[in-house]
PDB file of N, CA and C in Angstrom:
ATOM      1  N   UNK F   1     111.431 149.273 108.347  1.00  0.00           N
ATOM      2  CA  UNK F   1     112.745 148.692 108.189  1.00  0.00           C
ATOM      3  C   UNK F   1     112.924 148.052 106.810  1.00  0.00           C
ATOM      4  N   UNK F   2     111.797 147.862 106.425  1.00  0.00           N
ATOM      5  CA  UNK F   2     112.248 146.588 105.196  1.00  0.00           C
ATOM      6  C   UNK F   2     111.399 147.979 103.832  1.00  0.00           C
ATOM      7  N   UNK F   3     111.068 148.562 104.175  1.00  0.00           N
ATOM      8  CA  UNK F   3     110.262 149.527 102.951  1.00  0.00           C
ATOM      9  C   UNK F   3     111.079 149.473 101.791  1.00  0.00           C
ATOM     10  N   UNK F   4     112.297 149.569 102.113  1.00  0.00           N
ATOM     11  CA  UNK F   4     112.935 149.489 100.455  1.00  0.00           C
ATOM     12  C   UNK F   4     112.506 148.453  99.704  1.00  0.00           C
ATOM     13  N   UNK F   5     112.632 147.161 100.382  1.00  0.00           N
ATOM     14  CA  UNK F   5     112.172 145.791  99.448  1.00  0.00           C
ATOM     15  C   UNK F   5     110.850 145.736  98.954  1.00  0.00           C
ATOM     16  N   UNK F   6     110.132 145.629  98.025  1.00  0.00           N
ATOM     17  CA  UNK F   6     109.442 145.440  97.574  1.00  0.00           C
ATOM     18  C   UNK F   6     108.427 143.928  97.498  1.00  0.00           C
ATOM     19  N   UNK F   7     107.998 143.707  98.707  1.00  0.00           N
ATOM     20  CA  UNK F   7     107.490 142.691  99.175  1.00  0.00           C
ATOM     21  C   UNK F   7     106.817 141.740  98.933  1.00  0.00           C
ATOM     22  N   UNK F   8     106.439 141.603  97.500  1.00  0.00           N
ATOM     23  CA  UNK F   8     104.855 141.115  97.301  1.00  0.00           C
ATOM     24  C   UNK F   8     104.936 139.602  97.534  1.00  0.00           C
ATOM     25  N   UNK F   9     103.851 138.920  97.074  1.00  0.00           N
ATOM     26  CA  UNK F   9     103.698 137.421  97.369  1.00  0.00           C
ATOM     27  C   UNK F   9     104.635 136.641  97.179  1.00  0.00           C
ATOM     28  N   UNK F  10     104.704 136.497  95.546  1.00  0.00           N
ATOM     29  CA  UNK F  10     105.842 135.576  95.231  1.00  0.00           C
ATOM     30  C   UNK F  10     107.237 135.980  95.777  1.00  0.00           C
ATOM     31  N   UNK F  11     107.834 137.349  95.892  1.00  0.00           N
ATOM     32  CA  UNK F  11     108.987 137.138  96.750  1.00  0.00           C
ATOM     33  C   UNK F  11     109.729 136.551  98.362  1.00  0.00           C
ATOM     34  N   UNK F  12     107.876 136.966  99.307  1.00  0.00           N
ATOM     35  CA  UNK F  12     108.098 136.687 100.341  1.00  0.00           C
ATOM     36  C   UNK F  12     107.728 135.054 100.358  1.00  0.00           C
ATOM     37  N   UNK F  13     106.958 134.293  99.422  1.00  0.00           N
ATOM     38  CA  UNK F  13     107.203 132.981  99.195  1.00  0.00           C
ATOM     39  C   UNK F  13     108.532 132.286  98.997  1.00  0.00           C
ATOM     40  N   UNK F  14     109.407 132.987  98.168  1.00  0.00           N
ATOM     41  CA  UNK F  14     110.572 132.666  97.529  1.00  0.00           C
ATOM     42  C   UNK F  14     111.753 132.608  99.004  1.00  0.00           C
ATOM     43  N   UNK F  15     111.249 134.078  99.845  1.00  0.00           N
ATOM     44  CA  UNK F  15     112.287 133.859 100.649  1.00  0.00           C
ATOM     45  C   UNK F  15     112.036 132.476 101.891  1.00  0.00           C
ATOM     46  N   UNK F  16     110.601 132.696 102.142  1.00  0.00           N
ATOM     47  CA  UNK F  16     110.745 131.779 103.300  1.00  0.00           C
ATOM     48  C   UNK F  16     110.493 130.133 102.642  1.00  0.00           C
ATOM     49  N   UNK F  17     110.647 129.676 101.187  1.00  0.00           N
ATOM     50  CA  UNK F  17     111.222 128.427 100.955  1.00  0.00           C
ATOM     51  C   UNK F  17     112.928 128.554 101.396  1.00  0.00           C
ATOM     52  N   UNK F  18     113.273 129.546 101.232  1.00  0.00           N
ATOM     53  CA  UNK F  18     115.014 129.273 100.784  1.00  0.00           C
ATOM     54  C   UNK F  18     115.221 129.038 102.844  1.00  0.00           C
ATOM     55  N   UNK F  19     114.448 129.660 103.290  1.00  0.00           N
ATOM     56  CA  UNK F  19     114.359 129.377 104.881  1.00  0.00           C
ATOM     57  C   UNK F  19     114.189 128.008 105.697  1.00  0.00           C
ATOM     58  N   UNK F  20     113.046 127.704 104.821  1.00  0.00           N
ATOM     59  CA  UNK F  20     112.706 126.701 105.085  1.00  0.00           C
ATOM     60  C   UNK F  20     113.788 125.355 104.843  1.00  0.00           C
ATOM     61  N   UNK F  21     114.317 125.289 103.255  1.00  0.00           N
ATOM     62  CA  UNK F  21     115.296 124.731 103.127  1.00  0.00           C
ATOM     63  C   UNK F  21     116.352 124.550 103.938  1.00  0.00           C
ATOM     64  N   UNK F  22     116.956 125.678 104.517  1.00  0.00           N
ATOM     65  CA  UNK F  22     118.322 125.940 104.750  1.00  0.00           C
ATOM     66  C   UNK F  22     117.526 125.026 106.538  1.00  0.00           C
ATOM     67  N   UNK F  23     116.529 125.229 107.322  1.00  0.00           N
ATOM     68  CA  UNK F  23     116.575 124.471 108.393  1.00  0.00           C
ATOM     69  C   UNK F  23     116.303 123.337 108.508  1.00  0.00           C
ATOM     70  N   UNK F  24     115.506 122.907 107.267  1.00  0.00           N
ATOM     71  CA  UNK F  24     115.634 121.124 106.725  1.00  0.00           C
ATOM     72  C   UNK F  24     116.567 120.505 106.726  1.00  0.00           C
ATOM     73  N   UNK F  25     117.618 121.278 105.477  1.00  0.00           N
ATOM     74  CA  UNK F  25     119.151 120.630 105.515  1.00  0.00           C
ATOM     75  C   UNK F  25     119.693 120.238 107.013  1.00  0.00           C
ATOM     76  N   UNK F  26     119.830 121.513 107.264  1.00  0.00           N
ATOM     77  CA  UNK F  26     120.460 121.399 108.843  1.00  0.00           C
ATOM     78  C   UNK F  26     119.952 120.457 109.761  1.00  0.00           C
ATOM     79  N   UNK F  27     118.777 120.133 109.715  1.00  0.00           N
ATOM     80  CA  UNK F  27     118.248 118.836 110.537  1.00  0.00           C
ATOM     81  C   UNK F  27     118.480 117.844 109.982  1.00  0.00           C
ATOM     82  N   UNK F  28     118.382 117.743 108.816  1.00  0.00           N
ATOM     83  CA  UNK F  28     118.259 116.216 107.959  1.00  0.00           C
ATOM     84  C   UNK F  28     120.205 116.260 108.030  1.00  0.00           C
ATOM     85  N   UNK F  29     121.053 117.472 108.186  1.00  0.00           N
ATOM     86  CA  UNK F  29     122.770 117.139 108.384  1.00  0.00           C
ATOM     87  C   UNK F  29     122.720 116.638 109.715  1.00  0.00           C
ATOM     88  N   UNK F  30     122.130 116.778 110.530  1.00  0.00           N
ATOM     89  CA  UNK F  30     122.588 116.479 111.921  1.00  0.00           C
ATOM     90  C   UNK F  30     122.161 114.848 112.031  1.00  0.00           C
ATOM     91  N   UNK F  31     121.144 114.189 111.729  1.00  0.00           N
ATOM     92  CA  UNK F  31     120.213 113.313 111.869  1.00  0.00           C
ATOM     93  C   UNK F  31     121.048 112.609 110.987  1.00  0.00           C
ATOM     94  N   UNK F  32     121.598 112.623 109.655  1.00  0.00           N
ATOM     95  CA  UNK F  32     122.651 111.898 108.941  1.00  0.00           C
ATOM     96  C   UNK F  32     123.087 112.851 108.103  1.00  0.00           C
ATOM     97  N   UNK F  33     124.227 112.514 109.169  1.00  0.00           N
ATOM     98  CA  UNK F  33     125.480 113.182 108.028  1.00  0.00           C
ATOM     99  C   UNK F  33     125.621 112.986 106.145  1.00  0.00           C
ATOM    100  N   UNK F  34     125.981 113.693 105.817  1.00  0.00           N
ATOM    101  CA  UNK F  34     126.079 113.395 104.254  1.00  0.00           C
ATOM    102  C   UNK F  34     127.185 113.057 103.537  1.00  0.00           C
ATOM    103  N   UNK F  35     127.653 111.852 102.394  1.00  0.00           N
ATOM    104  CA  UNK F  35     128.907 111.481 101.901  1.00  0.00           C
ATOM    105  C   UNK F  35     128.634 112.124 100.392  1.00  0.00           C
ATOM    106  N   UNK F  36     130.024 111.979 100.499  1.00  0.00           N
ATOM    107  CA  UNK F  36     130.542 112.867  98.684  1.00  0.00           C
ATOM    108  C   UNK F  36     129.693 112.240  97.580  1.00  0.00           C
ATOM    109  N   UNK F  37     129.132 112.502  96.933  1.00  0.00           N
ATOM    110  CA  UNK F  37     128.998 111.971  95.817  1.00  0.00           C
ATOM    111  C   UNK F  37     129.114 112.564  94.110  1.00  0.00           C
ATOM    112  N   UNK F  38     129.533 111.903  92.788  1.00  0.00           N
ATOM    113  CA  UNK F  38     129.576 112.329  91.729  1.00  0.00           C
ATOM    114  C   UNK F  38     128.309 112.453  91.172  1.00  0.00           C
ATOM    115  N   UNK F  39     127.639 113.716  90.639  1.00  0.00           N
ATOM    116  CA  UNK F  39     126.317 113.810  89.588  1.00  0.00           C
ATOM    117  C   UNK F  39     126.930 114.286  88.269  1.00  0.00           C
ATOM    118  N   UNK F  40     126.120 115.469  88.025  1.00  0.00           N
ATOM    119  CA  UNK F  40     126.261 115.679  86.384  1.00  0.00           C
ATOM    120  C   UNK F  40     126.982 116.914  86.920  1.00  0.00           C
ATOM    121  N   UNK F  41     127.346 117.651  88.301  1.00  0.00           N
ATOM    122  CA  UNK F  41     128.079 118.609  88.313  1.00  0.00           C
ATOM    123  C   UNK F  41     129.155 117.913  87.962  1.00  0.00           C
ATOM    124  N   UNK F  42     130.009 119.004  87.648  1.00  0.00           N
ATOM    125  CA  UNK F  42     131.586 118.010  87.393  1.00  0.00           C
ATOM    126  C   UNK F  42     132.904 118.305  88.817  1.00  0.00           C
ATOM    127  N   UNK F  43     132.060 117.913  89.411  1.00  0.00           N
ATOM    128  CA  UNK F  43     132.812 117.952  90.982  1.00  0.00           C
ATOM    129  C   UNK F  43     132.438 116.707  91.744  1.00  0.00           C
ATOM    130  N   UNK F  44     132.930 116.090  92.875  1.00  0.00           N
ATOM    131  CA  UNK F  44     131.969 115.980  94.102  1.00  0.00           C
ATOM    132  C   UNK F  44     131.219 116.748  94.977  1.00  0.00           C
ATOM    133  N   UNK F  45     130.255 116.323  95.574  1.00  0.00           N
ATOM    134  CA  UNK F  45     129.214 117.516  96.259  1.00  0.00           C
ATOM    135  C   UNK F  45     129.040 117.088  97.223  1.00  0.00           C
ATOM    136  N   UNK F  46     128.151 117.717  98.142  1.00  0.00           N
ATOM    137  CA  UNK F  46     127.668 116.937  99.350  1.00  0.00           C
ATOM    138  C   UNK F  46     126.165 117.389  99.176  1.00  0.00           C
ATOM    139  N   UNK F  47     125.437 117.466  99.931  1.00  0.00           N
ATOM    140  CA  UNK F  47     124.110 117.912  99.788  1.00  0.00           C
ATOM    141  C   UNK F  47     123.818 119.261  99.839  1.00  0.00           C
ATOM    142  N   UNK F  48     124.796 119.922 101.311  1.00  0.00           N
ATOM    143  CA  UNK F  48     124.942 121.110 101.336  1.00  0.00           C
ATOM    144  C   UNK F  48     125.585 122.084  99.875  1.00  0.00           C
ATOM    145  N   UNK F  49     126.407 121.447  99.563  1.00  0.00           N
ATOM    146  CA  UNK F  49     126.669 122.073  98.425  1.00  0.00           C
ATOM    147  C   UNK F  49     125.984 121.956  97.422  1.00  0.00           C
ATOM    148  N   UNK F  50     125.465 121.095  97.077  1.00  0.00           N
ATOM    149  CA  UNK F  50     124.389 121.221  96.086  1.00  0.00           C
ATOM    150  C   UNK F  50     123.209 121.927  96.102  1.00  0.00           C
ATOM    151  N   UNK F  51     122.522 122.164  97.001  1.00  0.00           N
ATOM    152  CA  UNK F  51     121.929 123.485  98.107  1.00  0.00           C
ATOM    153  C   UNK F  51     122.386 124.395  97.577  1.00  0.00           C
ATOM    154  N   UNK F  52     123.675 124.901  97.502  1.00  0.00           N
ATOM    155  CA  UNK F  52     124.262 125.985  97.523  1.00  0.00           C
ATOM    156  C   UNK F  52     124.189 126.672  96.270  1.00  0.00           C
ATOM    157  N   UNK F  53     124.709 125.482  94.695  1.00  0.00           N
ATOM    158  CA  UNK F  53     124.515 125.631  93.980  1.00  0.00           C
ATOM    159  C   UNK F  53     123.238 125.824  93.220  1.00  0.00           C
ATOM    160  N   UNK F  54     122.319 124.845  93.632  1.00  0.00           N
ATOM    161  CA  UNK F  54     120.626 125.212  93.317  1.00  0.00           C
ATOM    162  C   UNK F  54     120.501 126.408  93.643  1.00  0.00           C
ATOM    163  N   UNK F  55     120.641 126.823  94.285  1.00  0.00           N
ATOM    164  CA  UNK F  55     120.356 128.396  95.662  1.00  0.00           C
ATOM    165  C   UNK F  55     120.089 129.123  94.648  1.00  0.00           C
ATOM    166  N   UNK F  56     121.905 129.664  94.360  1.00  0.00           N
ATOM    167  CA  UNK F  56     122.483 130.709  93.127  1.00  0.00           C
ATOM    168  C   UNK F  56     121.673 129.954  91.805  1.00  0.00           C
ATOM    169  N   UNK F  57     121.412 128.926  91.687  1.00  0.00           N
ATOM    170  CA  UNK F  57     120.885 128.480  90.122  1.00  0.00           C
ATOM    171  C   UNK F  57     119.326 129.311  90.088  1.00  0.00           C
ATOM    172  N   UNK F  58     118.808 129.130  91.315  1.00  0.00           N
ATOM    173  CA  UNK F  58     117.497 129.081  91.315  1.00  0.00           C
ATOM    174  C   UNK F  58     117.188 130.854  91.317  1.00  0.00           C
ATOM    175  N   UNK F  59     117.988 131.567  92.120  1.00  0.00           N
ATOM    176  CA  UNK F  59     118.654 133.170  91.816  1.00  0.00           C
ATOM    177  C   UNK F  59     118.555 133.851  91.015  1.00  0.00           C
ATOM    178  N   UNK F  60     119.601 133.014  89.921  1.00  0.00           N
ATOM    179  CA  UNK F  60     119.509 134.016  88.667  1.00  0.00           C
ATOM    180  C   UNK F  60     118.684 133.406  87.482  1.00  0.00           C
ATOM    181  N   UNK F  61     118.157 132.288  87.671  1.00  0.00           N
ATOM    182  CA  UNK F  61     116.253 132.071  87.007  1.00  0.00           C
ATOM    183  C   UNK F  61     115.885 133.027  87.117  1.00  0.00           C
ATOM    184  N   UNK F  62     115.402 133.261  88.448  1.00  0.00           N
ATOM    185  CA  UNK F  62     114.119 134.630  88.969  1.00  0.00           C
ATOM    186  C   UNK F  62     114.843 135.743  88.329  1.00  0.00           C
ATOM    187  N   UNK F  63     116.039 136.152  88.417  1.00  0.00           N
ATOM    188  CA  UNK F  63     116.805 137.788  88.053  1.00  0.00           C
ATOM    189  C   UNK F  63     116.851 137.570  86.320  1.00  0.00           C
ATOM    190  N   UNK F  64     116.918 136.722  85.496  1.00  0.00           N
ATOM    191  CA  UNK F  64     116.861 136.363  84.272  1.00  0.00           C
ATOM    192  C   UNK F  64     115.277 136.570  83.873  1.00  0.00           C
ATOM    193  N   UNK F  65     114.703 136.070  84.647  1.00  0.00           N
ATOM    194  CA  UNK F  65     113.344 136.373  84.195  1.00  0.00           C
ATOM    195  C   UNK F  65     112.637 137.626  84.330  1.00  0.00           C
ATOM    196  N   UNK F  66     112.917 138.366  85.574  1.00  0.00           N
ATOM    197  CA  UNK F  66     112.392 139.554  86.083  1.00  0.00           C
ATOM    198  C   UNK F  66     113.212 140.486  84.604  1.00  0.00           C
ATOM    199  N   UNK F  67     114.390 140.475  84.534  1.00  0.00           N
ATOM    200  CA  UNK F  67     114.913 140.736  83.666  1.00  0.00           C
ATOM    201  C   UNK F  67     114.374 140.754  81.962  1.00  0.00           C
ATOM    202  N   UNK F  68     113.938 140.083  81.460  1.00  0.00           N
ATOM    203  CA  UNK F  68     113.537 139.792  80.153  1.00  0.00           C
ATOM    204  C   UNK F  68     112.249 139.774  80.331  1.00  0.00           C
ATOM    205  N   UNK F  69     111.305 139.586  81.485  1.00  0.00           N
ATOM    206  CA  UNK F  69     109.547 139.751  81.074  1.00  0.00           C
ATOM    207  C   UNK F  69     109.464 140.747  80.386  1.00  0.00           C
ATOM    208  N   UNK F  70     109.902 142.271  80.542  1.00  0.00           N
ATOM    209  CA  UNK F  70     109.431 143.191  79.635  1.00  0.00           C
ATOM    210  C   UNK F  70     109.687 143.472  78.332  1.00  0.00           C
ATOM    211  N   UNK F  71     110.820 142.593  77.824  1.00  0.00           N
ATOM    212  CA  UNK F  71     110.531 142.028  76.317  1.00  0.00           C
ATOM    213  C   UNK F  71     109.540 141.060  75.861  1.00  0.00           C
ATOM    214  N   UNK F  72     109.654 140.149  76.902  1.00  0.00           N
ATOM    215  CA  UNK F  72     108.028 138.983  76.736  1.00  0.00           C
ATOM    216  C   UNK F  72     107.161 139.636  76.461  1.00  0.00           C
ATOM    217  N   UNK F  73     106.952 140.142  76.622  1.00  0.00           N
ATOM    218  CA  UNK F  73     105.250 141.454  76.328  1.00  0.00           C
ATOM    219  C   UNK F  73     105.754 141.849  74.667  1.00  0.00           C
ATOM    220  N   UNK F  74     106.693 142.727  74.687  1.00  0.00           N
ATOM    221  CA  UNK F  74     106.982 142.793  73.114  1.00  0.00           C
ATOM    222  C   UNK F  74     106.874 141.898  72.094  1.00  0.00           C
ATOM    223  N   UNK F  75     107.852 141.317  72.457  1.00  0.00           N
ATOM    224  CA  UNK F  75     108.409 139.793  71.650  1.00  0.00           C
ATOM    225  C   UNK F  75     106.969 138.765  71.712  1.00  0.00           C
ATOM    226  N   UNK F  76     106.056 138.761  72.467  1.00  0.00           N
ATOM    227  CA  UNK F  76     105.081 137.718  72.474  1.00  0.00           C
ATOM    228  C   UNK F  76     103.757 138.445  72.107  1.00  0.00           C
ATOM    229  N   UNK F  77     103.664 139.919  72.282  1.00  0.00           N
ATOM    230  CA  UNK F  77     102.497 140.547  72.317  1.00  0.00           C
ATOM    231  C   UNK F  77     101.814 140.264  73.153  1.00  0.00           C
ATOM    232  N   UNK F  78     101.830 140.480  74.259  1.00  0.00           N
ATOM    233  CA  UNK F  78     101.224 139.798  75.835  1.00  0.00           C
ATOM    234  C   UNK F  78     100.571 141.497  76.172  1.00  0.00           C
ATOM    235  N   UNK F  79      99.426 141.193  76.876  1.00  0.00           N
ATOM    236  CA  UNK F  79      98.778 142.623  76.975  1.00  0.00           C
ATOM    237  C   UNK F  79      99.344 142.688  78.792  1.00  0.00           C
ATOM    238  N   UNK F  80     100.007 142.122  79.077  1.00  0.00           N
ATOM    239  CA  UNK F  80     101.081 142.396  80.666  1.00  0.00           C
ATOM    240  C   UNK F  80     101.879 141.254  81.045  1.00  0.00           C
ATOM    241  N   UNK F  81     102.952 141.554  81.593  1.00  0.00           N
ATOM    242  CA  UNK F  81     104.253 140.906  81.909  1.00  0.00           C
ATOM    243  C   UNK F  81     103.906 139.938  82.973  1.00  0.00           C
ATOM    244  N   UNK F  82     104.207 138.971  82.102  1.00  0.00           N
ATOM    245  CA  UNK F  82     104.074 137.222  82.806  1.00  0.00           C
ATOM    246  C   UNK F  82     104.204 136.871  84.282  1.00  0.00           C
ATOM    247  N   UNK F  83     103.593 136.196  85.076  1.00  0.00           N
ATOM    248  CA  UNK F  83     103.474 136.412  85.917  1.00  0.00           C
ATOM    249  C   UNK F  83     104.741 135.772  86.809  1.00  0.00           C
ATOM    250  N   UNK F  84     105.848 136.458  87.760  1.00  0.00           N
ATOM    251  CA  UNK F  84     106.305 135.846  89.009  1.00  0.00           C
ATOM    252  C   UNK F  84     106.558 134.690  89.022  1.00  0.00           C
ATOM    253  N   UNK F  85     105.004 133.951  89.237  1.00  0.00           N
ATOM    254  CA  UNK F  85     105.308 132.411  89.753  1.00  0.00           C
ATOM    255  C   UNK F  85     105.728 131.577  88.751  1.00  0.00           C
ATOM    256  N   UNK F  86     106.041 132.023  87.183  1.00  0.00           N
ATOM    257  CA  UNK F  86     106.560 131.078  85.993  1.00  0.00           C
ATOM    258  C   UNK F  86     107.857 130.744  86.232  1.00  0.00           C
ATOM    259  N   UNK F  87     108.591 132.006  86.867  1.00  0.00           N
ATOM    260  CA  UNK F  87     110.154 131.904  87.415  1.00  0.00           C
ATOM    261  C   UNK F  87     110.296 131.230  88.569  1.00  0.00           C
ATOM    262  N   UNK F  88     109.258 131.002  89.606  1.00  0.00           N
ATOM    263  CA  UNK F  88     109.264 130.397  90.629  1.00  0.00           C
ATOM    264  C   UNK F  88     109.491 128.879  90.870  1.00  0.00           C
ATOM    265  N   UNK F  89     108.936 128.261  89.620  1.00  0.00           N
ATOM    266  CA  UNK F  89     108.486 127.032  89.920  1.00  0.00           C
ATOM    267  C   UNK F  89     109.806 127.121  88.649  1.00  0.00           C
ATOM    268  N   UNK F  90     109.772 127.647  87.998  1.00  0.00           N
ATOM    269  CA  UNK F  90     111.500 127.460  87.010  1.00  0.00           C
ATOM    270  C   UNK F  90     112.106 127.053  88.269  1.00  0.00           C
ATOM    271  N   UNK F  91     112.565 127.808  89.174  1.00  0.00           N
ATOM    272  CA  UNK F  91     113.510 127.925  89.772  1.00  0.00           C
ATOM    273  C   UNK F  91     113.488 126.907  91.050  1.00  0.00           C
ATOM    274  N   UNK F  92     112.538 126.674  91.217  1.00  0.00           N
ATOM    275  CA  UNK F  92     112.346 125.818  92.148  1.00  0.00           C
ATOM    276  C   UNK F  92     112.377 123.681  91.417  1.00  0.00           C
ATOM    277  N   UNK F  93     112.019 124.374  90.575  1.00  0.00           N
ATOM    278  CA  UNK F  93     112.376 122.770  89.494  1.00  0.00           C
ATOM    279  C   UNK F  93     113.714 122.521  89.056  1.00  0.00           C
ATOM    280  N   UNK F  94     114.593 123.334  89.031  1.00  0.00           N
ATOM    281  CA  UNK F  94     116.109 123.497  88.958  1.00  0.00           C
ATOM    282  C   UNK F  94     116.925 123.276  90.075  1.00  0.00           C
ATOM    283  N   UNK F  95     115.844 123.665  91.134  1.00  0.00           N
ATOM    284  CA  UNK F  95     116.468 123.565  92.721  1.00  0.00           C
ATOM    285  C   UNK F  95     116.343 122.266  92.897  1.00  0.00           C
ATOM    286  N   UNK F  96     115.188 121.557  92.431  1.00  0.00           N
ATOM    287  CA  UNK F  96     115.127 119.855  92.682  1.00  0.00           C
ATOM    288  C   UNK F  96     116.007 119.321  91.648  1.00  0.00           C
ATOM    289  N   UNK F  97     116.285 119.389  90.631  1.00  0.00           N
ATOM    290  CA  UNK F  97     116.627 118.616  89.826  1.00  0.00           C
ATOM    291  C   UNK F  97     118.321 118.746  90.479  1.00  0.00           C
ATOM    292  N   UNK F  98     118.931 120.126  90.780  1.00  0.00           N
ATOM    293  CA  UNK F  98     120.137 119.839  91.261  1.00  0.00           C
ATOM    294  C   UNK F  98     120.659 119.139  92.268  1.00  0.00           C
ATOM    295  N   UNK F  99     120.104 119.001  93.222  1.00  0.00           N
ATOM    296  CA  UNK F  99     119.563 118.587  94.774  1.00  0.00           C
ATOM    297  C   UNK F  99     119.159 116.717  94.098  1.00  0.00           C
ATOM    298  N   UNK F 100     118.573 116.354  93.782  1.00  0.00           N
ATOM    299  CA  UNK F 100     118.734 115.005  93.066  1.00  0.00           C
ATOM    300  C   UNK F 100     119.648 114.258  92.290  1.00  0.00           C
ATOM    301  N   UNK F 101     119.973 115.166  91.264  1.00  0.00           N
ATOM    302  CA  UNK F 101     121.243 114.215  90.207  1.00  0.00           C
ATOM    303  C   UNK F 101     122.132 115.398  90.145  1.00  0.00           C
ATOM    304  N   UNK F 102     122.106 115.857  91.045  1.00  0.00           N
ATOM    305  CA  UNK F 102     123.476 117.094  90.794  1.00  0.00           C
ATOM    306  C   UNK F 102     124.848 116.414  91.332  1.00  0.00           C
TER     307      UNK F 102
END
């Protein structure tokens, strides 16, 4: 069923954080509700939405990176394309930082 996707570690890591997240929120929404607040987005947010936005932030990290490693090898002279988890923890450090002062 899933053969098309291309499965390896760091992706199936990647998905079951975003899993994990999404049933945290949902407990930690039920247990207390969440109020509006102003960060450095230029909106109000709630938590969920800031979630939302990390999500997609944290997204196109990984697709930006998967994207440009095979110039990294050129451009850096790297004898193979950087590994996965550099975009991971990008993306996952973007996911906190929005989720905090977003």
């Amino acid at each position: 069923m899933f053969d098309w996707m291309a499965w390896t570690t760091p992706v199936a890591v990647f998905f079951c954080c975003i899993a994990l997240m999404l049933v945290g929120m949902t407990v930690w929404e039920i247990k207390s509700p969440t109020l509006s607040r102003k960060g450095f987005l230029p909106m109000e947010t709630t938590r969920g939405d800031r979630l939302f936005v990390g999500l997609l932030s944290a997204a196109y990290v990984n697709l930006a990176f998967v994207g440009i490693s095979g110039r990294l090898v050129e451009w850096m002279g790297l004898e193979s394309e950087p590994s996965i988890w550099i975009s991971f923890v990008l993306s996952m450090a973007l996911l906190g930082l929005v989720m905090r002062k977003g």
